[in-house]
Amino acid sequence: MEGSAAESRAEAVAALMPGATVGAEPPSWWGALPDGDVLMELRFPPSRGEVVLEAVHGLGATVRGSLASGVLWLALSPSESSPERSSESSGRSSESSEKLGSEKLGSEELGREELGREELGSEGLGSQGLAGLVAGLRARLAEVGGRVSVLASPYAEGLDRWGEISALPLMRRVKERFDPGRRMSPGRYVGGI
């Protein structure tokens, strides 16, 4: 909480969250992106945060961000994304989904097929599994006006990092106008721009 009424607002929010504490210093993880081989940014209308939490619930991911601003960062590590890992963490899922600090979310509540998890093997997430998982997340978030972008991934093959972009024709025209020879970072942005 920030601003002139931060203390009273923080106390009010803490009263709604069992086990929450109020302090003057932010936690050590505050402002840091979650750690993992795959990093995704989820953007959504703040009023639809519950749907987004349901969509990421069960992925065995580390989630940080702000429901109030409609931005979450989700990190996965291939070795931590296996079905065994997900079921190991299912016991603490309801508690961690409310905290949203650097806790792991995990549950078998969502079927793997629903979010493209059918490609997961015992060694974890592969390029096919990640592409399916991202497509599943995008479909769930699109229902509420949200988006999913893959910011970092060791897998490039078959992975659409940006998803559908409505302004792609305009972006292509701008690129053609200012970089007709396609010399500046060709193919590294949306739609191969």
PDB file of C-alpha atoms in Angstrom:
ATOM      1  CA  MET A   1       0.000   0.000   0.000  1.00  0.00           C
ATOM      2  CA  GLU A   2       1.206   3.486  -0.793  1.00  0.00           C
ATOM      3  CA  GLY A   3      -0.037   6.992  -0.167  1.00  0.00           C
ATOM      4  CA  SER A   4      -1.124   9.044   2.796  1.00  0.00           C
ATOM      5  CA  ALA A   5      -3.635   6.439   4.022  1.00  0.00           C
ATOM      6  CA  ALA A   6      -1.357   3.449   3.412  1.00  0.00           C
ATOM      7  CA  GLU A   7      -1.255   2.289   7.014  1.00  0.00           C
ATOM      8  CA  SER A   8      -5.029   2.212   7.533  1.00  0.00           C
ATOM      9  CA  ARG A   9      -5.594   0.573   4.126  1.00  0.00           C
ATOM     10  CA  ALA A  10      -2.921  -2.033   4.868  1.00  0.00           C
ATOM     11  CA  GLU A  11      -4.564  -2.853   8.197  1.00  0.00           C
ATOM     12  CA  ALA A  12      -7.957  -3.219   6.482  1.00  0.00           C
ATOM     13  CA  VAL A  13      -6.534  -5.576   3.845  1.00  0.00           C
ATOM     14  CA  ALA A  14      -4.600  -7.570   6.468  1.00  0.00           C
ATOM     15  CA  ALA A  15      -7.836  -8.103   8.400  1.00  0.00           C
ATOM     16  CA  LEU A  16      -9.268  -9.860   5.317  1.00  0.00           C
ATOM     17  CA  MET A  17      -6.302 -12.222   4.902  1.00  0.00           C
ATOM     18  CA  PRO A  18      -5.627 -14.813   7.611  1.00  0.00           C
ATOM     19  CA  GLY A  19      -2.005 -14.712   8.736  1.00  0.00           C
ATOM     20  CA  ALA A  20      -1.186 -11.435   6.966  1.00  0.00           C
ATOM     21  CA  THR A  21       1.137  -8.960   8.644  1.00  0.00           C
ATOM     22  CA  VAL A  22       1.736  -5.265   8.113  1.00  0.00           C
ATOM     23  CA  GLY A  23       5.239  -3.817   8.101  1.00  0.00           C
ATOM     24  CA  ALA A  24       7.076  -0.726   6.945  1.00  0.00           C
ATOM     25  CA  GLU A  25       9.582  -2.603   4.761  1.00  0.00           C
ATOM     26  CA  PRO A  26       8.587  -4.576   1.650  1.00  0.00           C
ATOM     27  CA  PRO A  27       9.402  -8.305   1.562  1.00  0.00           C
ATOM     28  CA  SER A  28      12.727  -9.286  -0.031  1.00  0.00           C
ATOM     29  CA  TRP A  29      10.977 -10.629  -3.156  1.00  0.00           C
ATOM     30  CA  TRP A  30       8.966  -7.416  -3.715  1.00  0.00           C
ATOM     31  CA  GLY A  31       9.408  -6.045  -7.241  1.00  0.00           C
ATOM     32  CA  ALA A  32      11.381  -9.072  -8.458  1.00  0.00           C
ATOM     33  CA  LEU A  33      10.157 -11.339 -11.227  1.00  0.00           C
ATOM     34  CA  PRO A  34       9.662 -14.980 -10.274  1.00  0.00           C
ATOM     35  CA  ASP A  35      12.527 -17.313 -11.115  1.00  0.00           C
ATOM     36  CA  GLY A  36      12.099 -20.025 -13.742  1.00  0.00           C
ATOM     37  CA  ASP A  37      13.151 -21.110 -17.222  1.00  0.00           C
ATOM     38  CA  VAL A  38       9.828 -20.014 -18.701  1.00  0.00           C
ATOM     39  CA  LEU A  39       8.452 -16.577 -17.805  1.00  0.00           C
ATOM     40  CA  MET A  40       4.989 -15.428 -18.876  1.00  0.00           C
ATOM     41  CA  GLU A  41       3.172 -12.158 -18.392  1.00  0.00           C
ATOM     42  CA  LEU A  42      -0.576 -12.346 -17.857  1.00  0.00           C
ATOM     43  CA  ARG A  43      -2.621  -9.163 -18.313  1.00  0.00           C
ATOM     44  CA  PHE A  44      -6.325  -9.024 -17.562  1.00  0.00           C
ATOM     45  CA  PRO A  45      -9.096  -6.763 -16.276  1.00  0.00           C
ATOM     46  CA  PRO A  46      -8.542  -6.499 -12.511  1.00  0.00           C
ATOM     47  CA  SER A  47     -12.164  -7.435 -11.857  1.00  0.00           C
ATOM     48  CA  ARG A  48     -11.515 -10.857 -13.472  1.00  0.00           C
ATOM     49  CA  GLY A  49      -8.577 -11.852 -11.262  1.00  0.00           C
ATOM     50  CA  GLU A  50     -10.424 -14.841  -9.811  1.00  0.00           C
ATOM     51  CA  VAL A  51     -10.770 -16.419 -13.267  1.00  0.00           C
ATOM     52  CA  VAL A  52      -7.053 -15.897 -13.896  1.00  0.00           C
ATOM     53  CA  LEU A  53      -6.126 -17.513 -10.584  1.00  0.00           C
ATOM     54  CA  GLU A  54      -8.313 -20.483 -11.463  1.00  0.00           C
ATOM     55  CA  ALA A  55      -6.569 -20.751 -14.840  1.00  0.00           C
ATOM     56  CA  VAL A  56      -3.054 -20.859 -13.337  1.00  0.00           C
ATOM     57  CA  HIS A  57      -4.078 -23.010 -10.389  1.00  0.00           C
ATOM     58  CA  GLY A  58      -2.529 -26.450 -10.771  1.00  0.00           C
ATOM     59  CA  LEU A  59       0.389 -25.561 -13.011  1.00  0.00           C
ATOM     60  CA  GLY A  60       3.031 -25.877 -10.290  1.00  0.00           C
ATOM     61  CA  ALA A  61       4.176 -22.365 -11.160  1.00  0.00           C
ATOM     62  CA  THR A  62       5.581 -19.458  -9.202  1.00  0.00           C
ATOM     63  CA  VAL A  63       3.295 -16.453  -9.518  1.00  0.00           C
ATOM     64  CA  ARG A  64       3.913 -12.826  -8.587  1.00  0.00           C
ATOM     65  CA  GLY A  65       2.152  -9.633  -9.465  1.00  0.00           C
ATOM     66  CA  SER A  66      -0.837  -7.557  -8.602  1.00  0.00           C
ATOM     67  CA  LEU A  67      -4.440  -8.607  -9.035  1.00  0.00           C
ATOM     68  CA  ALA A  68      -5.444  -4.993  -8.463  1.00  0.00           C
ATOM     69  CA  SER A  69      -3.438  -3.819 -11.486  1.00  0.00           C
ATOM     70  CA  GLY A  70      -4.320  -6.865 -13.599  1.00  0.00           C
ATOM     71  CA  VAL A  71      -0.742  -8.049 -14.170  1.00  0.00           C
ATOM     72  CA  LEU A  72       0.764 -11.351 -13.032  1.00  0.00           C
ATOM     73  CA  TRP A  73       4.078 -12.969 -13.920  1.00  0.00           C
ATOM     74  CA  LEU A  74       4.130 -16.740 -14.025  1.00  0.00           C
ATOM     75  CA  ALA A  75       7.381 -18.749 -13.987  1.00  0.00           C
ATOM     76  CA  LEU A  76       7.812 -22.443 -14.750  1.00  0.00           C
ATOM     77  CA  SER A  77      10.866 -24.638 -14.708  1.00  0.00           C
ATOM     78  CA  PRO A  78      10.781 -27.766 -16.882  1.00  0.00           C
ATOM     79  CA  SER A  79      11.849 -30.058 -14.044  1.00  0.00           C
ATOM     80  CA  GLU A  80       9.299 -28.494 -11.685  1.00  0.00           C
ATOM     81  CA  SER A  81       6.410 -28.713 -14.134  1.00  0.00           C
ATOM     82  CA  SER A  82       6.059 -32.460 -14.183  1.00  0.00           C
ATOM     83  CA  PRO A  83       2.772 -34.043 -13.116  1.00  0.00           C
ATOM     84  CA  GLU A  84       4.502 -35.521 -10.062  1.00  0.00           C
ATOM     85  CA  ARG A  85       5.680 -32.077  -8.939  1.00  0.00           C
ATOM     86  CA  SER A  86       2.231 -30.615  -9.475  1.00  0.00           C
ATOM     87  CA  SER A  87       0.558 -33.269  -7.324  1.00  0.00           C
ATOM     88  CA  GLU A  88       3.250 -32.872  -4.628  1.00  0.00           C
ATOM     89  CA  SER A  89       2.330 -29.227  -4.185  1.00  0.00           C
ATOM     90  CA  SER A  90      -1.441 -29.730  -4.275  1.00  0.00           C
ATOM     91  CA  GLY A  91      -1.699 -29.886  -0.492  1.00  0.00           C
ATOM     92  CA  ARG A  92      -0.901 -26.222  -0.038  1.00  0.00           C
ATOM     93  CA  SER A  93      -2.734 -24.825  -3.057  1.00  0.00           C
ATOM     94  CA  SER A  94      -5.649 -23.035  -1.406  1.00  0.00           C
ATOM     95  CA  GLU A  95      -3.396 -21.259   1.043  1.00  0.00           C
ATOM     96  CA  SER A  96      -0.787 -20.224  -1.532  1.00  0.00           C
ATOM     97  CA  SER A  97      -3.227 -19.007  -4.149  1.00  0.00           C
ATOM     98  CA  GLU A  98      -4.368 -16.352  -1.700  1.00  0.00           C
ATOM     99  CA  LYS A  99      -0.861 -15.221  -0.779  1.00  0.00           C
ATOM    100  CA  LEU A 100       0.479 -14.771  -4.321  1.00  0.00           C
ATOM    101  CA  GLY A 101       3.948 -13.936  -3.128  1.00  0.00           C
ATOM    102  CA  SER A 102       6.637 -16.279  -4.346  1.00  0.00           C
ATOM    103  CA  GLU A 103       4.682 -19.348  -3.310  1.00  0.00           C
ATOM    104  CA  LYS A 104       4.107 -22.307  -5.603  1.00  0.00           C
ATOM    105  CA  LEU A 105       0.573 -22.876  -6.820  1.00  0.00           C
ATOM    106  CA  GLY A 106      -0.368 -26.475  -7.352  1.00  0.00           C
ATOM    107  CA  SER A 107      -3.448 -28.637  -7.670  1.00  0.00           C
ATOM    108  CA  GLU A 108      -4.985 -31.264  -9.860  1.00  0.00           C
ATOM    109  CA  GLU A 109      -8.212 -29.216  -9.991  1.00  0.00           C
ATOM    110  CA  LEU A 110      -7.791 -28.411 -13.688  1.00  0.00           C
ATOM    111  CA  GLY A 111      -7.316 -31.331 -16.033  1.00  0.00           C
ATOM    112  CA  ARG A 112      -3.995 -31.363 -17.867  1.00  0.00           C
ATOM    113  CA  GLU A 113      -5.753 -31.693 -21.209  1.00  0.00           C
ATOM    114  CA  GLU A 114      -7.680 -28.504 -20.508  1.00  0.00           C
ATOM    115  CA  LEU A 115      -4.475 -26.448 -20.444  1.00  0.00           C
ATOM    116  CA  GLY A 116      -2.338 -28.481 -22.823  1.00  0.00           C
ATOM    117  CA  ARG A 117      -0.603 -30.449 -20.063  1.00  0.00           C
ATOM    118  CA  GLU A 118      -1.049 -33.759 -21.915  1.00  0.00           C
ATOM    119  CA  GLU A 119       2.429 -33.348 -23.400  1.00  0.00           C
ATOM    120  CA  LEU A 120       4.159 -33.370 -20.020  1.00  0.00           C
ATOM    121  CA  GLY A 121       6.429 -36.304 -19.389  1.00  0.00           C
ATOM    122  CA  SER A 122       8.353 -37.377 -16.317  1.00  0.00           C
ATOM    123  CA  GLU A 123      11.159 -34.981 -17.264  1.00  0.00           C
ATOM    124  CA  GLY A 124       8.707 -32.082 -17.302  1.00  0.00           C
ATOM    125  CA  LEU A 125       7.664 -29.472 -19.788  1.00  0.00           C
ATOM    126  CA  GLY A 126       8.876 -29.720 -23.399  1.00  0.00           C
ATOM    127  CA  SER A 127       8.336 -27.445 -26.382  1.00  0.00           C
ATOM    128  CA  GLN A 128       5.076 -29.164 -27.383  1.00  0.00           C
ATOM    129  CA  GLY A 129       3.802 -29.129 -23.817  1.00  0.00           C
ATOM    130  CA  LEU A 130       4.645 -25.466 -23.371  1.00  0.00           C
ATOM    131  CA  ALA A 131       2.963 -24.496 -26.650  1.00  0.00           C
ATOM    132  CA  GLY A 132      -0.179 -26.356 -25.569  1.00  0.00           C
ATOM    133  CA  LEU A 133      -0.088 -24.906 -22.085  1.00  0.00           C
ATOM    134  CA  VAL A 134       0.287 -21.354 -23.431  1.00  0.00           C
ATOM    135  CA  ALA A 135      -2.550 -21.907 -25.920  1.00  0.00           C
ATOM    136  CA  GLY A 136      -4.773 -23.188 -23.110  1.00  0.00           C
ATOM    137  CA  LEU A 137      -3.952 -20.236 -20.876  1.00  0.00           C
ATOM    138  CA  ARG A 138      -4.589 -17.807 -23.742  1.00  0.00           C
ATOM    139  CA  ALA A 139      -7.973 -19.364 -24.428  1.00  0.00           C
ATOM    140  CA  ARG A 140      -8.975 -19.099 -20.753  1.00  0.00           C
ATOM    141  CA  LEU A 141      -7.772 -15.501 -20.403  1.00  0.00           C
ATOM    142  CA  ALA A 142      -9.255 -14.411 -23.744  1.00  0.00           C
ATOM    143  CA  GLU A 143     -12.682 -15.294 -22.338  1.00  0.00           C
ATOM    144  CA  VAL A 144     -12.281 -12.459 -19.814  1.00  0.00           C
ATOM    145  CA  GLY A 145     -10.387 -10.007 -22.030  1.00  0.00           C
ATOM    146  CA  GLY A 146      -6.904 -11.077 -20.909  1.00  0.00           C
ATOM    147  CA  ARG A 147      -3.628 -11.803 -22.717  1.00  0.00           C
ATOM    148  CA  VAL A 148      -0.623 -14.064 -22.239  1.00  0.00           C
ATOM    149  CA  SER A 149       2.881 -13.198 -23.491  1.00  0.00           C
ATOM    150  CA  VAL A 150       5.883 -15.507 -23.165  1.00  0.00           C
ATOM    151  CA  LEU A 151       8.791 -13.294 -22.111  1.00  0.00           C
ATOM    152  CA  ALA A 152      11.440 -16.014 -21.762  1.00  0.00           C
ATOM    153  CA  SER A 153      11.613 -19.657 -22.772  1.00  0.00           C
ATOM    154  CA  PRO A 154      14.296 -22.210 -23.633  1.00  0.00           C
ATOM    155  CA  TYR A 155      11.883 -23.551 -26.267  1.00  0.00           C
ATOM    156  CA  ALA A 156      11.436 -21.592 -29.480  1.00  0.00           C
ATOM    157  CA  GLU A 157      10.111 -24.191 -31.894  1.00  0.00           C
ATOM    158  CA  GLY A 158       6.351 -24.004 -32.333  1.00  0.00           C
ATOM    159  CA  LEU A 159       5.909 -21.388 -29.609  1.00  0.00           C
ATOM    160  CA  ASP A 160       3.936 -18.236 -30.359  1.00  0.00           C
ATOM    161  CA  ARG A 161       5.342 -15.804 -27.802  1.00  0.00           C
ATOM    162  CA  TRP A 162       2.813 -13.022 -28.366  1.00  0.00           C
ATOM    163  CA  GLY A 163      -0.516 -14.545 -29.383  1.00  0.00           C
ATOM    164  CA  GLU A 164      -3.047 -12.727 -31.504  1.00  0.00           C
ATOM    165  CA  ILE A 165      -2.338  -9.018 -31.908  1.00  0.00           C
ATOM    166  CA  SER A 166      -5.130  -6.905 -33.392  1.00  0.00           C
ATOM    167  CA  ALA A 167      -2.778  -4.078 -34.399  1.00  0.00           C
ATOM    168  CA  LEU A 168      -0.443  -6.360 -36.400  1.00  0.00           C
ATOM    169  CA  PRO A 169      -1.261  -4.831 -39.826  1.00  0.00           C
ATOM    170  CA  LEU A 170      -0.478  -1.349 -38.486  1.00  0.00           C
ATOM    171  CA  MET A 171       2.719  -2.589 -36.861  1.00  0.00           C
ATOM    172  CA  ARG A 172       3.842  -4.146 -40.131  1.00  0.00           C
ATOM    173  CA  ARG A 173       3.250  -0.872 -41.975  1.00  0.00           C
ATOM    174  CA  VAL A 174       5.268   1.062 -39.388  1.00  0.00           C
ATOM    175  CA  LYS A 175       8.097  -1.477 -39.645  1.00  0.00           C
ATOM    176  CA  GLU A 176       8.071  -1.255 -43.444  1.00  0.00           C
ATOM    177  CA  ARG A 177       8.081   2.543 -43.313  1.00  0.00           C
ATOM    178  CA  PHE A 178      10.988   2.898 -40.878  1.00  0.00           C
ATOM    179  CA  ASP A 179      12.942  -0.277 -41.670  1.00  0.00           C
ATOM    180  CA  PRO A 180      12.241  -1.220 -45.287  1.00  0.00           C
ATOM    181  CA  GLY A 181      15.421  -3.333 -45.469  1.00  0.00           C
ATOM    182  CA  ARG A 182      14.400  -5.287 -42.338  1.00  0.00           C
ATOM    183  CA  ARG A 183      17.810  -4.692 -40.738  1.00  0.00           C
ATOM    184  CA  MET A 184      16.715  -3.914 -37.190  1.00  0.00           C
ATOM    185  CA  SER A 185      16.073  -7.164 -35.283  1.00  0.00           C
ATOM    186  CA  PRO A 186      14.272  -8.980 -38.103  1.00  0.00           C
ATOM    187  CA  GLY A 187      11.760 -11.591 -37.018  1.00  0.00           C
ATOM    188  CA  ARG A 188      12.123 -11.032 -33.273  1.00  0.00           C
ATOM    189  CA  TYR A 189       8.781  -9.423 -32.547  1.00  0.00           C
ATOM    190  CA  VAL A 190       5.077 -10.096 -33.057  1.00  0.00           C
ATOM    191  CA  GLY A 191       4.177 -11.770 -36.346  1.00  0.00           C
ATOM    192  CA  GLY A 192       7.838 -12.083 -37.354  1.00  0.00           C
ATOM    193  CA  ILE A 193       8.277  -8.311 -37.608  1.00  0.00           C
TER     194      ILE A 193
END
